[in-house]
Short mmCIF file of C-alpha atoms and ligand atoms in Angstrom, two decimals:
data_model
loop_
_atom_site.label_atom_id
_atom_site.label_comp_id
_atom_site.label_asym_id
_atom_site.label_seq_id
_atom_site.Cartn_x
_atom_site.Cartn_y
_atom_site.Cartn_z
CA MET A 239 -14.48 -31.44 -11.68
CA LYS A 240 -12.24 -31.73 -14.74
CA THR A 241 -9.31 -34.03 -14.02
CA ILE A 242 -5.96 -34.62 -15.73
CA GLY A 243 -7.44 -37.44 -17.80
CA ASP A 244 -9.80 -34.93 -19.40
CA LEU A 245 -6.86 -32.95 -20.81
CA GLY A 246 -6.22 -35.56 -23.49
CA ASP A 247 -2.79 -36.55 -24.78
CA LEU A 248 -0.19 -34.54 -22.89
CA ARG A 249 2.92 -35.95 -24.58
CA GLY A 250 5.24 -33.08 -25.42
CA LYS A 251 2.83 -30.55 -23.89
CA ARG A 252 4.12 -27.98 -21.42
CA VAL A 253 2.07 -28.43 -18.24
CA LEU A 254 2.22 -25.80 -15.52
CA VAL A 255 1.44 -27.40 -12.15
CA ARG A 256 0.68 -25.27 -9.10
CA SER A 257 1.81 -27.35 -6.15
CA ASP A 258 1.98 -26.55 -2.46
CA LEU A 259 5.63 -27.03 -1.51
CA ASN A 260 5.57 -24.60 1.40
CA VAL A 261 7.54 -26.79 3.80
CA PRO A 262 9.01 -25.79 7.16
CA LEU A 263 12.75 -25.08 6.90
CA ASP A 264 15.48 -24.86 9.49
CA GLY A 265 18.07 -22.90 7.48
CA THR A 266 18.17 -24.97 4.30
CA THR A 267 17.09 -28.21 6.00
CA ILE A 268 13.51 -29.33 5.37
CA THR A 269 12.05 -30.38 8.72
CA ASP A 270 8.83 -31.91 7.36
CA ASP A 271 8.63 -32.94 3.69
CA GLY A 272 4.97 -34.00 3.91
CA ARG A 273 3.82 -31.45 1.34
CA ILE A 274 6.53 -32.49 -1.10
CA ARG A 275 5.57 -36.16 -0.77
CA ALA A 276 1.90 -35.27 -1.18
CA SER A 277 2.68 -33.33 -4.39
CA VAL A 278 4.78 -36.01 -6.07
CA PRO A 279 2.02 -38.36 -7.33
CA THR A 280 0.52 -35.71 -9.63
CA ILE A 281 3.95 -34.58 -10.87
CA ARG A 282 4.99 -38.19 -11.48
CA MET A 283 1.76 -38.97 -13.29
CA LEU A 284 2.24 -36.02 -15.65
CA ALA A 285 5.88 -36.93 -16.29
CA GLU A 286 4.90 -40.52 -17.05
CA MET A 287 2.34 -39.21 -19.54
CA GLY A 288 5.25 -37.58 -21.37
CA ALA A 289 4.37 -34.02 -20.41
CA ARG A 290 7.02 -31.34 -19.88
CA VAL A 291 6.24 -30.59 -16.26
CA ILE A 292 6.76 -27.04 -14.99
CA VAL A 293 6.10 -26.96 -11.25
CA CYS A 294 5.45 -23.64 -9.54
CA ALA A 295 5.07 -23.02 -5.82
CA HIS A 296 5.72 -20.52 -3.04
CA LEU A 297 7.74 -20.69 0.15
CA GLY A 298 7.06 -18.50 3.17
CA ARG A 299 6.12 -14.87 2.85
CA PRO A 300 8.80 -12.91 1.00
CA LYS A 301 7.67 -9.38 0.24
CA GLY A 302 7.30 -9.63 -3.54
CA GLU A 303 11.05 -9.62 -4.23
CA PRO A 304 13.80 -12.27 -4.25
CA HIS A 305 15.17 -13.22 -0.84
CA PRO A 306 17.70 -16.08 -0.49
CA LYS A 307 16.09 -17.25 2.75
CA TYR A 308 12.94 -18.14 0.82
CA SER A 309 14.56 -19.82 -2.18
CA LEU A 310 12.95 -23.06 -3.33
CA ALA A 311 16.40 -24.49 -4.19
CA PRO A 312 16.42 -26.94 -1.21
CA VAL A 313 12.90 -28.00 -2.18
CA ALA A 314 13.98 -28.75 -5.78
CA LYS A 315 16.66 -31.05 -4.42
CA ARG A 316 14.27 -32.89 -2.11
CA LEU A 317 11.60 -33.07 -4.82
CA GLY A 318 14.12 -34.83 -7.06
CA GLU A 319 14.94 -37.31 -4.30
CA VAL A 320 11.29 -38.15 -3.58
CA LEU A 321 10.47 -38.32 -7.28
CA GLY A 322 13.54 -40.42 -7.99
CA ALA A 323 14.27 -38.37 -11.11
CA PRO A 324 16.24 -35.19 -11.81
CA VAL A 325 14.45 -31.89 -11.22
CA THR A 326 15.81 -28.80 -12.96
CA PHE A 327 15.62 -25.61 -10.92
CA ALA A 328 15.05 -22.20 -12.51
CA GLU A 329 16.59 -19.28 -10.65
CA ASP A 330 13.67 -17.02 -11.41
CA THR A 331 9.95 -17.56 -11.91
CA VAL A 332 9.13 -16.09 -15.31
CA GLY A 333 12.48 -14.52 -16.25
CA PRO A 334 15.34 -15.62 -18.52
CA SER A 335 16.33 -18.61 -16.37
CA ALA A 336 12.75 -19.97 -16.34
CA LYS A 337 12.28 -19.42 -20.07
CA ALA A 338 15.55 -21.14 -20.96
CA ALA A 339 14.78 -24.04 -18.64
CA VAL A 340 11.33 -24.52 -20.18
CA GLU A 341 12.89 -24.54 -23.64
CA HIS A 342 15.34 -27.25 -22.63
CA LEU A 343 12.74 -29.42 -20.94
CA ASP A 344 12.40 -32.90 -22.45
CA ASP A 345 9.18 -34.89 -22.67
CA GLY A 346 8.71 -36.36 -19.18
CA GLY A 347 11.15 -33.86 -17.66
CA VAL A 348 10.42 -31.89 -14.49
CA LEU A 349 11.34 -28.27 -13.74
CA LEU A 350 10.70 -26.26 -10.58
CA LEU A 351 10.44 -22.48 -10.89
CA GLU A 352 11.80 -20.20 -8.16
CA ASN A 353 9.40 -18.92 -5.46
CA LEU A 354 6.27 -17.39 -7.00
CA ARG A 355 6.12 -14.81 -4.22
CA PHE A 356 9.41 -13.25 -5.35
CA ASN A 357 7.06 -11.45 -7.76
CA PRO A 358 4.68 -8.80 -6.40
CA GLY A 359 2.04 -9.80 -8.97
CA GLU A 360 1.52 -13.20 -7.35
CA THR A 361 -0.28 -11.90 -4.26
CA ALA A 362 -1.46 -8.50 -5.47
CA LYS A 363 -4.94 -7.70 -4.19
CA THR A 364 -6.50 -6.61 -7.48
CA ASP A 365 -7.12 -8.46 -10.75
CA GLU A 366 -5.10 -5.78 -12.60
CA GLY A 367 -2.25 -6.10 -10.12
CA ARG A 368 -1.96 -9.80 -10.84
CA ALA A 369 -2.72 -9.78 -14.56
CA GLU A 370 0.76 -9.23 -15.99
CA PHE A 371 2.41 -11.85 -13.81
CA ALA A 372 -0.40 -14.32 -14.50
CA ARG A 373 0.05 -13.79 -18.25
CA ALA A 374 3.82 -14.31 -17.94
CA LEU A 375 3.26 -17.57 -16.06
CA ALA A 376 0.65 -18.76 -18.54
CA SER A 377 2.95 -18.00 -21.47
CA LEU A 378 5.37 -20.67 -20.22
CA ALA A 379 2.84 -23.47 -20.67
CA ASP A 380 0.09 -25.03 -22.78
CA VAL A 381 -2.12 -26.27 -19.94
CA PHE A 382 -2.51 -25.72 -16.21
CA VAL A 383 -3.03 -28.23 -13.42
CA SER A 384 -4.15 -26.91 -10.04
CA ASP A 385 -2.76 -29.16 -7.33
CA GLY A 386 -1.81 -26.85 -4.45
CA PHE A 387 -4.62 -27.54 -2.01
CA GLY A 388 -2.99 -25.38 0.68
CA VAL A 389 -3.54 -22.28 -1.49
CA VAL A 390 -6.94 -22.85 -3.12
CA HIS A 391 -8.50 -20.38 -0.69
CA ARG A 392 -6.24 -17.66 -2.13
CA GLU A 393 -7.14 -15.43 -5.05
CA GLN A 394 -3.57 -15.37 -6.34
CA ALA A 395 -2.06 -15.29 -9.82
CA SER A 396 -0.79 -18.89 -9.85
CA VAL A 397 -3.95 -20.24 -8.24
CA TYR A 398 -6.77 -18.23 -9.71
CA ASP A 399 -5.87 -15.97 -12.65
CA VAL A 400 -3.74 -18.49 -14.52
CA ALA A 401 -6.66 -20.94 -14.57
CA LYS A 402 -8.61 -18.38 -16.60
CA LEU A 403 -5.83 -18.13 -19.17
CA LEU A 404 -5.10 -21.79 -19.91
CA PRO A 405 -7.01 -25.02 -20.44
CA HIS A 406 -6.91 -26.53 -16.98
CA ALA A 407 -7.66 -29.47 -14.73
CA THR A 408 -7.80 -30.30 -11.03
CA GLY A 409 -4.79 -32.30 -9.84
CA GLY A 410 -5.09 -35.53 -7.90
CA LEU A 411 -4.15 -34.00 -4.56
CA VAL A 412 -6.75 -31.25 -4.69
CA GLU A 413 -9.29 -33.82 -5.86
CA ALA A 414 -8.51 -36.14 -2.94
CA GLU A 415 -8.59 -33.33 -0.38
CA VAL A 416 -11.93 -32.04 -1.63
CA ASN A 417 -13.42 -35.51 -1.67
CA VAL A 418 -12.52 -36.05 1.98
CA LEU A 419 -13.71 -32.63 3.13
CA ARG A 420 -16.96 -33.14 1.28
CA ARG A 421 -17.59 -36.20 3.44
CA LEU A 422 -17.30 -33.96 6.51
CA THR A 423 -19.79 -31.40 5.26
CA ARG A 424 -22.35 -33.64 3.60
CA ASP A 425 -24.01 -36.08 5.92
CA PRO A 426 -21.03 -37.18 8.09
CA GLN A 427 -21.39 -40.43 10.00
CA ARG A 428 -22.20 -39.76 13.65
CA PRO A 429 -21.11 -39.12 16.28
CA TYR A 430 -19.03 -36.44 14.57
CA ALA A 431 -16.48 -34.68 16.76
CA VAL A 432 -14.28 -31.72 15.94
CA VAL A 433 -11.14 -31.13 17.99
CA LEU A 434 -9.81 -27.59 17.87
CA GLY A 435 -6.59 -26.25 19.34
CA GLY A 436 -3.66 -24.17 18.23
CA ALA A 437 -2.67 -20.69 19.06
CA LYS A 438 -5.38 -18.23 18.13
CA VAL A 439 -9.10 -18.51 18.59
CA SER A 440 -9.68 -15.59 16.24
CA ASP A 441 -8.26 -17.64 13.32
CA LYS A 442 -10.89 -20.27 13.90
CA LEU A 443 -14.00 -18.43 14.98
CA GLY A 444 -15.64 -18.73 11.57
CA VAL A 445 -15.27 -22.47 11.49
CA ILE A 446 -16.57 -22.81 15.06
CA GLY A 447 -19.72 -20.95 14.09
CA ASN A 448 -20.32 -23.25 11.13
CA LEU A 449 -19.44 -26.45 13.00
CA LEU A 450 -22.04 -25.73 15.66
CA GLY A 451 -24.54 -26.57 12.93
CA THR A 452 -22.94 -29.89 11.88
CA ALA A 453 -20.78 -31.46 14.61
CA ASP A 454 -22.10 -33.33 17.64
CA ARG A 455 -19.11 -32.55 19.85
CA LEU A 456 -16.62 -29.72 19.89
CA ILE A 457 -13.51 -30.53 21.90
CA VAL A 458 -11.29 -27.55 22.63
CA GLY A 459 -7.66 -27.38 23.79
CA GLY A 460 -4.49 -25.52 22.88
CA GLY A 461 -3.86 -21.82 23.33
CA MET A 462 -7.37 -20.96 22.19
CA VAL A 463 -8.97 -22.77 25.12
CA PHE A 464 -8.08 -19.97 27.51
CA THR A 465 -10.48 -17.62 25.77
CA PHE A 466 -13.18 -20.27 26.33
CA LEU A 467 -12.19 -20.62 30.01
CA ALA A 468 -12.23 -16.83 30.44
CA ALA A 469 -15.69 -16.76 28.82
CA LYS A 470 -16.79 -19.12 31.60
CA GLY A 471 -15.42 -16.69 34.17
CA LEU A 472 -12.22 -18.54 35.03
CA GLU A 473 -8.83 -17.00 35.78
CA VAL A 474 -6.27 -17.92 33.09
CA GLY A 475 -3.12 -16.30 34.50
CA LYS A 476 -0.53 -15.47 31.85
CA SER A 477 -1.95 -17.94 29.31
CA LEU A 478 -2.74 -16.90 25.73
CA LEU A 479 -5.97 -14.91 25.90
CA GLU A 480 -7.84 -12.93 23.28
CA ALA A 481 -9.93 -10.69 25.49
CA ASP A 482 -11.72 -9.13 22.52
CA GLN A 483 -13.08 -12.56 21.52
CA ILE A 484 -14.61 -13.43 24.90
CA ASP A 485 -18.08 -12.16 24.00
CA THR A 486 -18.14 -14.06 20.70
CA VAL A 487 -17.10 -17.22 22.52
CA LYS A 488 -19.84 -16.66 25.11
CA GLY A 489 -22.30 -16.47 22.22
CA TYR A 490 -21.01 -19.78 20.86
CA LEU A 491 -21.32 -21.45 24.24
CA GLU A 492 -24.96 -20.35 24.43
CA ARG A 493 -25.68 -21.46 20.87
CA ALA A 494 -24.08 -24.84 21.55
CA ALA A 495 -26.34 -25.31 24.57
CA THR A 496 -29.52 -24.51 22.62
CA GLU A 497 -28.49 -26.54 19.55
CA GLY A 498 -27.45 -29.57 21.58
CA VAL A 499 -23.77 -29.51 20.61
CA GLU A 500 -21.59 -30.82 23.39
CA ILE A 501 -18.61 -28.56 24.11
CA VAL A 502 -15.82 -30.42 25.87
CA LEU A 503 -13.27 -28.29 27.71
CA PRO A 504 -10.24 -29.41 29.76
CA VAL A 505 -10.55 -30.02 33.50
CA ASP A 506 -6.82 -29.68 34.18
CA ILE A 507 -3.97 -27.70 32.66
CA VAL A 508 -0.18 -27.98 32.60
CA VAL A 509 1.00 -24.57 33.78
CA ALA A 510 4.57 -23.26 33.50
CA ASP A 511 6.39 -20.20 34.73
CA GLY A 512 7.66 -19.34 31.26
CA PHE A 513 7.37 -20.20 27.58
CA SER A 514 10.40 -22.48 27.40
CA ALA A 515 11.17 -26.17 27.42
CA ASP A 516 13.01 -25.97 30.76
CA ALA A 517 10.41 -23.83 32.57
CA ALA A 518 9.21 -25.21 35.91
CA HIS A 519 5.76 -26.72 35.37
CA ASP A 520 2.99 -28.72 37.02
CA VAL A 521 -0.63 -29.73 36.63
CA VAL A 522 -3.45 -27.71 38.19
CA ALA A 523 -7.23 -27.91 38.08
CA VAL A 524 -8.76 -25.68 35.44
CA ASP A 525 -10.24 -23.38 38.10
CA ALA A 526 -6.91 -23.00 39.91
CA ILE A 527 -4.57 -21.50 37.32
CA PRO A 528 -2.21 -19.21 39.28
CA ALA A 529 -2.15 -15.59 38.14
CA ASP A 530 1.59 -15.67 37.41
CA ARG A 531 1.70 -18.87 35.32
CA MET A 532 0.77 -19.80 31.77
CA GLY A 533 -1.07 -22.87 30.54
CA LEU A 534 0.96 -24.69 27.89
CA ASP A 535 -0.87 -28.01 27.58
CA ILE A 536 -4.04 -29.78 28.64
CA GLY A 537 -3.53 -31.97 31.72
CA PRO A 538 -3.59 -35.79 31.92
CA GLU A 539 -7.19 -36.02 33.16
CA SER A 540 -8.32 -33.84 30.26
CA SER A 541 -6.39 -36.06 27.82
CA ARG A 542 -8.22 -39.06 29.24
CA ILE A 543 -11.64 -37.39 28.94
CA PHE A 544 -10.93 -36.09 25.41
CA ALA A 545 -9.82 -39.57 24.30
CA GLU A 546 -12.99 -41.06 25.75
CA LYS A 547 -15.14 -38.47 23.96
CA LEU A 548 -13.48 -39.53 20.70
CA SER A 549 -13.63 -43.27 21.25
CA ASP A 550 -17.17 -43.81 19.92
CA CYS A 551 -16.95 -41.29 17.07
CA ARG A 552 -17.47 -42.28 13.43
CA THR A 553 -16.08 -39.00 12.08
CA VAL A 554 -13.39 -36.73 13.57
CA PHE A 555 -11.79 -33.56 12.24
CA TRP A 556 -8.80 -32.24 14.17
CA ASN A 557 -7.11 -28.90 13.73
CA GLY A 558 -4.62 -27.33 16.12
CA PRO A 559 -2.27 -28.88 18.68
CA MET A 560 -3.48 -29.26 22.29
CA GLY A 561 -0.38 -27.56 23.67
CA ALA A 562 2.99 -26.07 22.84
CA PHE A 563 4.01 -29.50 21.53
CA GLU A 564 7.29 -28.23 20.04
CA MET A 565 8.60 -28.38 23.64
CA ALA A 566 8.65 -31.95 25.00
CA PRO A 567 7.13 -31.17 28.45
CA PHE A 568 4.02 -29.76 26.75
CA ALA A 569 3.48 -32.39 24.04
CA ALA A 570 1.54 -35.01 26.03
CA GLY A 571 -1.95 -33.62 25.31
CA THR A 572 -1.32 -33.47 21.57
CA LYS A 573 0.12 -36.97 21.66
CA ALA A 574 -2.94 -38.29 23.53
CA ILE A 575 -5.30 -36.81 20.96
CA ALA A 576 -3.23 -38.20 18.08
CA GLN A 577 -3.36 -41.62 19.75
CA ALA A 578 -7.13 -41.37 20.25
CA LEU A 579 -7.56 -40.50 16.56
CA ALA A 580 -5.32 -43.40 15.54
CA ASP A 581 -7.43 -45.72 17.70
CA VAL A 582 -10.79 -44.67 16.22
CA THR A 583 -9.28 -44.79 12.74
CA ARG A 584 -8.45 -48.44 13.32
CA ALA A 585 -12.03 -48.93 14.54
CA GLY A 586 -13.28 -47.70 11.18
CA ALA A 587 -13.92 -43.99 11.73
CA LEU A 588 -13.05 -41.33 9.17
CA THR A 589 -10.40 -39.09 10.75
CA VAL A 590 -8.95 -35.97 9.19
CA VAL A 591 -6.02 -33.97 10.52
CA GLY A 592 -5.82 -30.45 9.08
CA GLY A 593 -3.31 -27.69 9.68
CA GLY A 594 0.40 -27.26 9.07
CA ASP A 595 1.43 -27.44 12.72
CA SER A 596 -1.01 -30.25 13.48
CA ALA A 597 0.36 -32.35 10.61
CA ALA A 598 3.93 -31.62 11.69
CA ALA A 599 3.00 -32.48 15.30
CA VAL A 600 1.64 -35.94 14.56
CA ARG A 601 4.69 -36.81 12.46
CA GLN A 602 7.10 -35.36 15.02
CA LEU A 603 5.39 -37.38 17.77
CA GLY A 604 6.07 -40.58 15.85
CA PHE A 605 2.75 -41.28 14.16
CA ALA A 606 2.55 -42.54 10.58
CA ASP A 607 0.34 -40.86 8.00
CA SER A 608 -1.49 -44.19 7.72
CA ASP A 609 -2.60 -43.91 11.37
CA PHE A 610 -5.17 -41.37 10.17
CA GLY A 611 -7.79 -41.36 7.45
CA HIS A 612 -6.36 -38.26 5.87
CA ILE A 613 -3.77 -35.62 6.72
CA SER A 614 -4.73 -32.47 4.90
CA THR A 615 -1.92 -30.43 3.38
CA GLY A 616 -3.96 -27.27 3.79
CA GLY A 617 -4.81 -25.80 7.19
CA GLY A 618 -6.42 -22.53 6.15
CA ALA A 619 -7.96 -24.05 3.03
CA SER A 620 -9.54 -26.97 4.89
CA LEU A 621 -10.89 -24.66 7.60
CA GLU A 622 -12.39 -22.29 5.04
CA TYR A 623 -13.94 -25.24 3.23
CA LEU A 624 -15.55 -26.39 6.49
CA GLU A 625 -16.67 -22.84 7.16
CA GLY A 626 -18.68 -23.14 3.97
CA LYS A 627 -16.75 -20.35 2.27
CA GLU A 628 -16.28 -20.29 -1.46
CA LEU A 629 -12.66 -21.12 -2.33
CA PRO A 630 -11.61 -19.07 -5.39
CA GLY A 631 -9.02 -21.64 -6.48
CA LEU A 632 -11.77 -24.28 -6.72
CA THR A 633 -14.57 -22.21 -8.19
CA VAL A 634 -12.29 -21.03 -11.00
CA LEU A 635 -11.82 -24.63 -12.15
CA ASP A 636 -14.56 -25.71 -14.53
CA GLY A 637 -17.40 -27.55 -12.94
CA ASP A 638 -16.48 -26.89 -9.35
CA ALA A 639 -19.07 -24.22 -8.88
CA GLU A 640 -21.78 -26.81 -9.55
CA ASP A 641 -19.98 -29.45 -7.48
CA ARG A 642 -19.98 -27.24 -4.44
CA ALA A 643 -23.47 -25.89 -4.81
CA GLY A 644 -24.91 -28.43 -2.38
CA ASP A 645 -22.40 -27.68 0.37
CA ALA A 646 -23.10 -25.72 3.52
P1 LIG B 748 -2.29 -25.40 12.72
O1 LIG B 748 -1.07 -24.92 11.97
O2 LIG B 748 -2.31 -26.88 12.85
O3 LIG B 748 -3.56 -24.82 12.19
P2 LIG B 748 -2.02 -23.34 14.70
O4 LIG B 748 -1.09 -22.62 13.80
O5 LIG B 748 -3.34 -22.76 14.95
O6 LIG B 748 -2.17 -24.86 14.23
O7 LIG B 748 -1.36 -23.48 16.14
C1 LIG B 748 -0.15 -24.15 16.36
C2 LIG B 748 0.63 -23.52 17.47
O8 LIG B 748 -0.14 -23.38 18.64
C3 LIG B 748 1.82 -24.36 17.85
O9 LIG B 748 2.99 -23.67 17.47
C4 LIG B 748 1.71 -24.50 19.36
O10 LIG B 748 2.94 -24.31 20.03
C5 LIG B 748 0.75 -23.39 19.72
N1 LIG B 748 0.06 -23.66 20.98
C6 LIG B 748 -0.75 -24.67 21.28
N2 LIG B 748 -1.16 -24.61 22.56
C7 LIG B 748 -0.59 -23.50 23.08
C8 LIG B 748 -0.63 -22.89 24.37
N3 LIG B 748 -1.35 -23.41 25.36
N4 LIG B 748 0.07 -21.75 24.53
C9 LIG B 748 0.78 -21.23 23.53
N5 LIG B 748 0.87 -21.75 22.30
C10 LIG B 748 0.19 -22.90 22.07
MG1 LIG B 749 -0.03 -23.01 12.03
#
């Protein structure tokens, strides 16, 4: 993996950095600046080397044209605060505003371009569709640094194509993320448990299949657990259920049994009569979910069992909240898992939290980043890495193809 140090003297050089600044916003208020804070060390390092730093990033999913709701302007402001230095903001990505701002950039100065996805070429599905935009981006800079871990699984102009057009290096954040994930795929210390939750089982089926070959325990909660419960023949009422995934899940349960992977499911569920914070709710046994109610969290006995199943682990990967944690009455299961991870971290285990909502959950519930071994900035990217998929944004960087060759 070629790192920034391999790029030589960067003083006065224009360095295009792809960062992941896709933060959750409430209007123009950033509700979790974790990705900004995670991106700052690389940006600061480049600025201190005297580079002219041109940061590019996306926000949300605008449809290939400018949309004020998805402007990175609030992010530029916050980036400047975290960096402790002024950040210029360009009102377009590769247009007149960007070009003028690049021209005015001093050595050590930092510029953020407007949302990459305001341009249809960023996410176009074909190489030709992305080529012109990639060339325009590349023309702004002398070298490229890939530091947006949350997007390395995307074959997009600013992630993939631009790396083919400029001398490039892997940024410190991507390097750190890959190093941690590698420890989960190559010879993890055992017992190794994976905790999966979140909304949709279909998002995570690929990783479940792969983990059955590496993990010792698979602990399941969140909305996806109801597809597991249905696969075991239980009634799940109005809970989230992906009926078309039941057969696949049945297959996984059988494979787990033959391969000796322990699957841990909840024994009790917090059920509510609606998806709202003030819905009437109580705890029922997992085989007694009423037909007219929905499960929104794992119950207290399940939290206790899950925590116990984690307590002797040497390696834990967690993706997906245990319940609808955004609503206080349904946050207890997620909080219990976060606490159990914090406890084993202190006992010396390697713990990794992956996923945008999972990362937001642990911070919202009052945990510090230092309570865990690593909080990944990339949910989809970390899952695809664990699935053993090739990540285009990594393979395009020199040397990474060989680095990954030994992975599952
Ligand atoms: P991540 O972003 O960490 O990968 P996901 O996006 O898969 O996680 O899932 C997060 C969402 O899952 C949260 O918004 C949470 O409210 C929802 N969720 C968790 N449990 C349930 C449940 N039992 N019913 C409905 N939604 C749930
Ligand atoms: Mg999510």
